[in-house]
Short mmCIF file of C-alpha atoms in Angstrom, two decimals:
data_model
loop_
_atom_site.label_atom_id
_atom_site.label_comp_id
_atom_site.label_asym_id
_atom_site.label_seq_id
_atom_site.Cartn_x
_atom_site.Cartn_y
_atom_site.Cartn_z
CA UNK A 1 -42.30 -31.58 31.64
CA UNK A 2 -45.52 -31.71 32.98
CA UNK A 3 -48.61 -30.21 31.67
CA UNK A 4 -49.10 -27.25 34.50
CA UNK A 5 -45.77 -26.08 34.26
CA UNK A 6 -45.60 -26.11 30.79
CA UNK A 7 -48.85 -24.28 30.54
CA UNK A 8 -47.54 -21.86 32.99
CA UNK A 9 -44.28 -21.32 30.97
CA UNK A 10 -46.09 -20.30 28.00
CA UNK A 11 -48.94 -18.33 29.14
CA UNK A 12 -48.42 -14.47 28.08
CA UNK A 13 -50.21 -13.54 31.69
CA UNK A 14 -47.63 -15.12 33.70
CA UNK A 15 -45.58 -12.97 35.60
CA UNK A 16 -42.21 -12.85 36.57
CA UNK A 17 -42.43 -14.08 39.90
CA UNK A 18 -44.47 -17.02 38.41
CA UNK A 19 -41.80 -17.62 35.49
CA UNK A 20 -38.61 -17.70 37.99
CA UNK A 21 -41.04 -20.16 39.82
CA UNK A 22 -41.49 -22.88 36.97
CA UNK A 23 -38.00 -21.67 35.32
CA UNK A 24 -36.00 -24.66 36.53
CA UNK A 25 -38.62 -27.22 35.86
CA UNK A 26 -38.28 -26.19 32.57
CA UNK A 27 -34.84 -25.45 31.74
CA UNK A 28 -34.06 -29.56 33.41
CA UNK A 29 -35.36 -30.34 30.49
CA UNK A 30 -34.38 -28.50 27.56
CA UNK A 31 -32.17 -29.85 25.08
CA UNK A 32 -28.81 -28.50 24.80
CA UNK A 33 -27.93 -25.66 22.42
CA UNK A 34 -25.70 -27.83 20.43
CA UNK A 35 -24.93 -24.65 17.74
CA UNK A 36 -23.38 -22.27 21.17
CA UNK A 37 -21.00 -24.92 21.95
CA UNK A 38 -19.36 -25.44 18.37
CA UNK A 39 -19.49 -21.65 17.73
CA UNK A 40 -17.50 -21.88 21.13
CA UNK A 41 -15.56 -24.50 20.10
CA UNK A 42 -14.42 -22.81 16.58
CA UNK A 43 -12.96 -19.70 18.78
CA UNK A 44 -10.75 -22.26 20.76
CA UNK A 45 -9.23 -23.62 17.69
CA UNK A 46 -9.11 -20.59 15.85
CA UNK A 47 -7.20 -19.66 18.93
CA UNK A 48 -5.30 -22.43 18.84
CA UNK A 49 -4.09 -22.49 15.25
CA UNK A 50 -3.65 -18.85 15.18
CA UNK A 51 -1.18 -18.57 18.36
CA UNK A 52 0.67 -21.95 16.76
CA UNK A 53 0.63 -19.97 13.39
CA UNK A 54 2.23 -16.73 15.16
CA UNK A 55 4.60 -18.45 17.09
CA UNK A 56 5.97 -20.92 14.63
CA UNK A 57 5.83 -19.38 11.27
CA UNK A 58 9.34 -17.72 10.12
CA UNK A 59 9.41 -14.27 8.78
CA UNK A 60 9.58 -15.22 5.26
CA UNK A 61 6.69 -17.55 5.28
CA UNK A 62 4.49 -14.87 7.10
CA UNK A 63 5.73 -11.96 4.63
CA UNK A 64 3.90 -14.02 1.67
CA UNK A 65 0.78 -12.82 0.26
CA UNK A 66 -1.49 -15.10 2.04
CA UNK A 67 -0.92 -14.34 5.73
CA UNK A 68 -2.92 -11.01 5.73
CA UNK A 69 -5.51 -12.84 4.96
CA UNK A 70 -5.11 -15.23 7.56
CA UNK A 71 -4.72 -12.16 10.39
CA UNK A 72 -7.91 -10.79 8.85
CA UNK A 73 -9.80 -13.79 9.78
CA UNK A 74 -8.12 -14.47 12.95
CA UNK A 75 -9.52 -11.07 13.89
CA UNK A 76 -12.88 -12.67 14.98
CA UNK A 77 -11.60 -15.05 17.11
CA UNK A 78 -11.85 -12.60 20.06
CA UNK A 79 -14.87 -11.25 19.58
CA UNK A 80 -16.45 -15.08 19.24
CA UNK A 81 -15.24 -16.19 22.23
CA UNK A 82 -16.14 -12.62 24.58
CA UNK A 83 -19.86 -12.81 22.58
CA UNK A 84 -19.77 -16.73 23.35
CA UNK A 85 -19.18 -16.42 27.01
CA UNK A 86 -21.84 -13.72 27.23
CA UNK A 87 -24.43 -15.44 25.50
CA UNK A 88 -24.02 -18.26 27.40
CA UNK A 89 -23.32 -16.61 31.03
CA UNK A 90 -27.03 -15.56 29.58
CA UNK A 91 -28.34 -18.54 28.80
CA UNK A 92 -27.53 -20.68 31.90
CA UNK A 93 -28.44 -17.68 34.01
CA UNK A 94 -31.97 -16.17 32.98
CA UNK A 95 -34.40 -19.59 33.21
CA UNK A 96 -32.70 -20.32 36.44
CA UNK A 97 -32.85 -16.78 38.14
CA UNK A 98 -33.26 -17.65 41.51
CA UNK A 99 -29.84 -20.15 41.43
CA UNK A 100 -28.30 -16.81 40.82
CA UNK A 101 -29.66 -14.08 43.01
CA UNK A 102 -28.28 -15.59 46.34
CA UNK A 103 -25.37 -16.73 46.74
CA UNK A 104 -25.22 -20.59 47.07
CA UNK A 105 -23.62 -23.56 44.90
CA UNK A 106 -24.10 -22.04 42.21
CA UNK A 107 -23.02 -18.66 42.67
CA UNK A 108 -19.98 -20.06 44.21
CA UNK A 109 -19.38 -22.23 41.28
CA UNK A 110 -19.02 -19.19 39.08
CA UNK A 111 -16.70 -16.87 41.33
CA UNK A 112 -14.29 -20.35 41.64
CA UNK A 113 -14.18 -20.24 38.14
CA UNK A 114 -13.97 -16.22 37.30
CA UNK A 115 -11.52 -16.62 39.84
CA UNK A 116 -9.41 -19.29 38.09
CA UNK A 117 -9.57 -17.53 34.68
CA UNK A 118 -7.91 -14.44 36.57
CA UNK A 119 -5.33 -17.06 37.92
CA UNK A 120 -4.40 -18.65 34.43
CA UNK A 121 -4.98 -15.25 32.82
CA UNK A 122 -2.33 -13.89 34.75
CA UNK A 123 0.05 -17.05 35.28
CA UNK A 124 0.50 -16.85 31.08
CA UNK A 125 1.49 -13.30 31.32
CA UNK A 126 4.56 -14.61 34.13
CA UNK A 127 7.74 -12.31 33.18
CA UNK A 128 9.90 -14.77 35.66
CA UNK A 129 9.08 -18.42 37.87
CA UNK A 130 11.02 -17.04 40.44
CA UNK A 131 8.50 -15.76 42.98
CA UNK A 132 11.30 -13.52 45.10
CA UNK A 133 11.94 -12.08 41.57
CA UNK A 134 8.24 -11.31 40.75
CA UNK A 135 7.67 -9.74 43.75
CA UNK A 136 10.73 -7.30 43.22
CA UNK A 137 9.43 -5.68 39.89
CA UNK A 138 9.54 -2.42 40.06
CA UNK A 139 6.84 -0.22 37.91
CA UNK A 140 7.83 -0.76 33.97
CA UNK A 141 7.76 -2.80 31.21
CA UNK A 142 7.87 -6.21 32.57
CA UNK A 143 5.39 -5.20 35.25
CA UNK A 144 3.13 -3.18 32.80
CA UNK A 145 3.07 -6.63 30.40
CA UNK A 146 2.21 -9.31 33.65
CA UNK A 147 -0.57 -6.81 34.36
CA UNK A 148 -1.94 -6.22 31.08
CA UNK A 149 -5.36 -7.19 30.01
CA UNK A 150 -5.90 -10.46 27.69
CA UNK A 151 -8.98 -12.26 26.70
CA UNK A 152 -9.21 -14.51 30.02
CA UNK A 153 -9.18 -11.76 32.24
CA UNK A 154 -11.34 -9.32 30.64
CA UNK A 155 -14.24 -12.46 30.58
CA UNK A 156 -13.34 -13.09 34.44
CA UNK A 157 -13.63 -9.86 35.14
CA UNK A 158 -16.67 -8.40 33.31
CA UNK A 159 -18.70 -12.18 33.80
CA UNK A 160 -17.98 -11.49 37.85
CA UNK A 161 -19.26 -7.79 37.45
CA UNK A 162 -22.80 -8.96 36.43
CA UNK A 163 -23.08 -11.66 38.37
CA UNK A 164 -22.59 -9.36 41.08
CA UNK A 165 -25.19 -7.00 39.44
CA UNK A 166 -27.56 -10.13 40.18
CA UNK A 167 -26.68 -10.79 43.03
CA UNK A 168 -27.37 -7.39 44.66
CA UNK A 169 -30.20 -6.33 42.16
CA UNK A 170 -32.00 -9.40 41.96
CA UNK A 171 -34.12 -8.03 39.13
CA UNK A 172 -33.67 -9.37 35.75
CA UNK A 173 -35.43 -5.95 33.71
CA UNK A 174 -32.60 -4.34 36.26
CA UNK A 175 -29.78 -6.09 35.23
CA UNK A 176 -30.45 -6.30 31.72
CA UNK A 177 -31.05 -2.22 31.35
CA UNK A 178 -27.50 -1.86 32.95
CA UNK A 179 -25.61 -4.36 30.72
CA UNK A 180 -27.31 -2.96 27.81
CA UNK A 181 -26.63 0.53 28.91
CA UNK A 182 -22.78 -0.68 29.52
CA UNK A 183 -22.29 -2.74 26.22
CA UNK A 184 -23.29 0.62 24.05
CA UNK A 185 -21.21 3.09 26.18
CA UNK A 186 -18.33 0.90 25.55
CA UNK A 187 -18.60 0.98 22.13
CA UNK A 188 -19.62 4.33 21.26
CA UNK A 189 -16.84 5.77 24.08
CA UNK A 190 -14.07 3.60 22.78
CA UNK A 191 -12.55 6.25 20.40
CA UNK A 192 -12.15 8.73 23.72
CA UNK A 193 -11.81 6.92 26.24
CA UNK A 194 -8.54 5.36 24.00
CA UNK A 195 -7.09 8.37 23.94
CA UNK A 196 -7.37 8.99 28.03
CA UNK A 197 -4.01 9.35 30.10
CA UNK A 198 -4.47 6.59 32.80
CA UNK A 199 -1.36 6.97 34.17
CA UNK A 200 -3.34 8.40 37.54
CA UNK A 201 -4.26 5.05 37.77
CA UNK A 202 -3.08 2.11 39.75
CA UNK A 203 -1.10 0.00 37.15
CA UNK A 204 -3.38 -3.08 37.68
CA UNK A 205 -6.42 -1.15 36.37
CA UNK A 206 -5.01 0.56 33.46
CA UNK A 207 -5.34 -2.14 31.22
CA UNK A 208 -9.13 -2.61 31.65
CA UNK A 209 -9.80 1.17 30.38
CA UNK A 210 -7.95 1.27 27.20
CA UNK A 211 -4.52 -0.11 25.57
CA UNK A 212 -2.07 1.61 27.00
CA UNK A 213 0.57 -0.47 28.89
CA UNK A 214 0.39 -3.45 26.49
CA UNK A 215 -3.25 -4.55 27.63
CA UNK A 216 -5.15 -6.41 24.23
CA UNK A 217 -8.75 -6.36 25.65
CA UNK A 218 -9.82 -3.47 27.70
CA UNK A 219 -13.55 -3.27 28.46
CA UNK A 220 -13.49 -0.34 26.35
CA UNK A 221 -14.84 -1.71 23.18
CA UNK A 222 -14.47 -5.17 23.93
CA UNK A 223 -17.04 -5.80 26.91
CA UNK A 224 -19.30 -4.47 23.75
CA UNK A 225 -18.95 -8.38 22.51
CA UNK A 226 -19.11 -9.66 25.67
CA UNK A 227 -22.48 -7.94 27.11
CA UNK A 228 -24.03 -8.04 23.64
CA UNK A 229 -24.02 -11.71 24.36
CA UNK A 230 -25.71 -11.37 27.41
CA UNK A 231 -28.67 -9.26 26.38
CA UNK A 232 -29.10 -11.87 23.27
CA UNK A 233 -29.60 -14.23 25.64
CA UNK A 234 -32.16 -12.48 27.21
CA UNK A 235 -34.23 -11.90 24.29
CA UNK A 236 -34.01 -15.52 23.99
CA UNK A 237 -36.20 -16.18 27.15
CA UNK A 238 -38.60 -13.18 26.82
CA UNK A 239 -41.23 -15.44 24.17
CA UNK A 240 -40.82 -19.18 25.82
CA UNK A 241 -41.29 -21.42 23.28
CA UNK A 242 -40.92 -25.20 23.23
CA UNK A 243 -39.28 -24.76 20.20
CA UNK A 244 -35.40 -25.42 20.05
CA UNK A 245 -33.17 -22.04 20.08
CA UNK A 246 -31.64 -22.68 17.14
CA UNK A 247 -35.04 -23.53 15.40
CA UNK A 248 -36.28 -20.30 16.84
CA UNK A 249 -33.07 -18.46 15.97
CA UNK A 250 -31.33 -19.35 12.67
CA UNK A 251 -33.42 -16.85 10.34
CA UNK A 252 -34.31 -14.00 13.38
CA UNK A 253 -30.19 -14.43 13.48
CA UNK A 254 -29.46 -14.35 10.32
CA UNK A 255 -31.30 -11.47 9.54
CA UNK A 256 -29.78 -9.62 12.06
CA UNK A 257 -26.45 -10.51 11.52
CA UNK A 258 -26.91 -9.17 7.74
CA UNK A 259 -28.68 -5.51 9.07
CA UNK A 260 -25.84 -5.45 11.59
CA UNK A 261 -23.42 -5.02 8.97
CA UNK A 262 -24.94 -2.96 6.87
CA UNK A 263 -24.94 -0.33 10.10
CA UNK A 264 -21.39 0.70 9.39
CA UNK A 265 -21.74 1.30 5.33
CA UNK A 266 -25.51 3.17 6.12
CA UNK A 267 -23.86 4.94 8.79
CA UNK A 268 -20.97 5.93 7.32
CA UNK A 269 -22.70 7.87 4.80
CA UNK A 270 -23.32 10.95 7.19
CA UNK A 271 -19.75 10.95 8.16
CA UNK A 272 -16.84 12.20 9.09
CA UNK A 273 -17.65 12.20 12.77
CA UNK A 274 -15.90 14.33 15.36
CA UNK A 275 -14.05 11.20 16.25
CA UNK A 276 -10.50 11.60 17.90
CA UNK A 277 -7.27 10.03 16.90
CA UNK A 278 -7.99 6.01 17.77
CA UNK A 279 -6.99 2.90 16.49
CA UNK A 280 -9.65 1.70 14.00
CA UNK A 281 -9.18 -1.68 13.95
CA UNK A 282 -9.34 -1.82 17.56
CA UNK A 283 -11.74 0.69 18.78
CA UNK A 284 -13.39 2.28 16.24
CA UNK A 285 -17.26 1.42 16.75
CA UNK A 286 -18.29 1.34 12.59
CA UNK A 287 -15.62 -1.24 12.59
CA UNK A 288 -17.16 -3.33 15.93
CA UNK A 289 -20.68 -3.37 14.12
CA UNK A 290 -18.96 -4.94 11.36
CA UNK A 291 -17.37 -7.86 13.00
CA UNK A 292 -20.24 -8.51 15.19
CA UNK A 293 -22.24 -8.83 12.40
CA UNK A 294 -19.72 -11.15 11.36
CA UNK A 295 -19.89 -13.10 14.58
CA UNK A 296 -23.67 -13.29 14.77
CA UNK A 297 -23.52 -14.70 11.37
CA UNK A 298 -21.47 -17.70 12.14
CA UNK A 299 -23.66 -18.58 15.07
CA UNK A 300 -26.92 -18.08 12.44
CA UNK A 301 -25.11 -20.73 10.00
CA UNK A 302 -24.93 -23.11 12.94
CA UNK A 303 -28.28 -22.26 14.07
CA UNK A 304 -29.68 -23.24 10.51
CA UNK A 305 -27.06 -26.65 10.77
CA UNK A 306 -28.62 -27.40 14.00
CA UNK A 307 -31.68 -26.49 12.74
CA UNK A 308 -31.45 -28.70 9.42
CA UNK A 309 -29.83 -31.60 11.59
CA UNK A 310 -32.45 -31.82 13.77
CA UNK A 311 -35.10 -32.14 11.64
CA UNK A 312 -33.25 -34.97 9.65
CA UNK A 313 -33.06 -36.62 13.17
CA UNK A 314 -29.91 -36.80 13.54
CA UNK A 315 -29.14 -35.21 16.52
CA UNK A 316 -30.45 -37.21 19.94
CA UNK A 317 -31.90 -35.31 23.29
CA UNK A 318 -29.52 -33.98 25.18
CA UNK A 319 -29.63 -33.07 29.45
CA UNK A 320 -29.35 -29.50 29.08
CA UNK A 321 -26.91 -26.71 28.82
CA UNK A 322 -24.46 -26.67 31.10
CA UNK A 323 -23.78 -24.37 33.79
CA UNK A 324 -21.05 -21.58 33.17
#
């Protein structure tokens, strides 16, 4: 990195204009955030193990006393991987603005793959191979369960949505206001908006407001996780530092990972709230403080691994994060 544009990085007076500027000077060189992509790589194979688990298990071994426990913890795997593909939509995005305001290689790269998440999303949720036979469902069950909402297609969808925000708004204090604006409505609105009758609405879109029709990840709280992610991310880039992220991170993180779940027990001391009939373990917000707390305090361990390896030396320079 050379000396102007690192002194232009890191000067307070430098505006935004003059930061998107130097941005991808800078970010060409940063080392890879080695502690995002094994937090990502724990939700895969939590995934993994937990659908193998699920799937292969027989009904006596999963009516022992231990397999509560193991749904209890499996219960975070969603919201790590929606909080890790916000975070690092975030990260790739915000030091290289101007990739992502106009549409180009870049921008194209990401609707391919939004795109292909849809496509795989969808193409798990098949009810039949037979394409003369798919496109002969009639409205009902089978339909309602190929349509429904899992984990790929609510990150396709909600990933494309702000990309699209920054595309047309070009304006990172912009884009970053809505997000944050969306991620708390979605939360806070869960309980009501659960308990809306969408069946006004075209089958397709039912599963992205709430559960109904077999959908598992509506936007309504889950996109909470994912755009949480994404304003992180931003925070991240609003004190440049040459610093590592996790260096800069693990104790900020861990600290806020610990006050995140004390929100529900503090909070809950002024209930009951006027809260109506819901599912609490799927959109009741105390409950969504809790395990993002939870989240944010795996990624804080990893930080402070990261953080400790690097230090030790053991980790060597890496290219840069990648692109997703």
């Amino acid at each position: 990195m050379s000396r102007a544009v690192a002194d232009a990085y890191l000067s307070e007076r430098t505006s935004s204009e003059e930061l998107d500027a130097v941005a991808p000077a800078v970010v060409a060189k940063s080392p890879r955030w080695l502690a995002l992509d094994v937090f990502r790589f724990f939700a895969v194979l939590m995934m993994v193990q937990g659908h193998v688990f699920s799937t292969l298990l027989d009904g006596a071994t999963r009516a022992t006393g231990w397999y509560p426990h193991h749904n209890a913890f499996h219960g975070f795997t969603a919201p790590m991987f929606l909080f890790g593909a916000g975070l690092a939509f975030g990260y790739t995005t915000f030091p290289r603005w101007h990739e992502h305001t106009s549409f180009g290689p870049a921008v194209s790269k990401r609707f391919k793959r939004y795109l292909w998440l849809l496509v795989l999303g969808y193409g798990l949720q098949l009810p039949t191979l037979s394409l003369s036979e798919l496109l002969a469902l009639q409205e009902g069950p089978r339909l309602a369960q190929f349509l429904s909402v899992n984990v790929l297609q609510h990150i396709g969808v909600s990933l494309a949505f702000v990309q699209l925000l920054v595309g047309v708004l070009k304006r990172r204090d912009a884009v970053i206001a809505i997000v944050a604006v969306l991620a708390v409505v979605s939360v806070l609105a869960a309980p009501w908006v659960w308990g809306l009758d969408v069946s006004g609405l075209p089958l397709w879109l039912r599963g992205y407001v709430n559960q109904a029709d077999y959908s598992w990840f509506p936007l309504f709280p889950w996109a909470g996780f994912t755009y949480a992610g994404i304003v992180l991310a931003w925070a991240l880039f609003r004190a440049p530092s040459t610093e590592s992220v996790s260096s800069r991170l693990a104790w900020p993180l861990l600290a806020l990972s610990l006050a995140t779940m004390l929100v529900p027990v503090v909070i809950d001391r002024f209930g009951p709230f006027p809260w109506p009939a819901h599912s609490f373990w799927k959109a009741n917000p105390l409950f969504f403080f809790w395990r993002f707390g939870n989240v944010l305090f795996v990624l804080a361990l990893l930080c402070c691994a990261e953080r400790f390896a690097g230090r030790r030396g053991w980790l060597d320079a890496d290219d840069g994060p990648r692109v997703v």
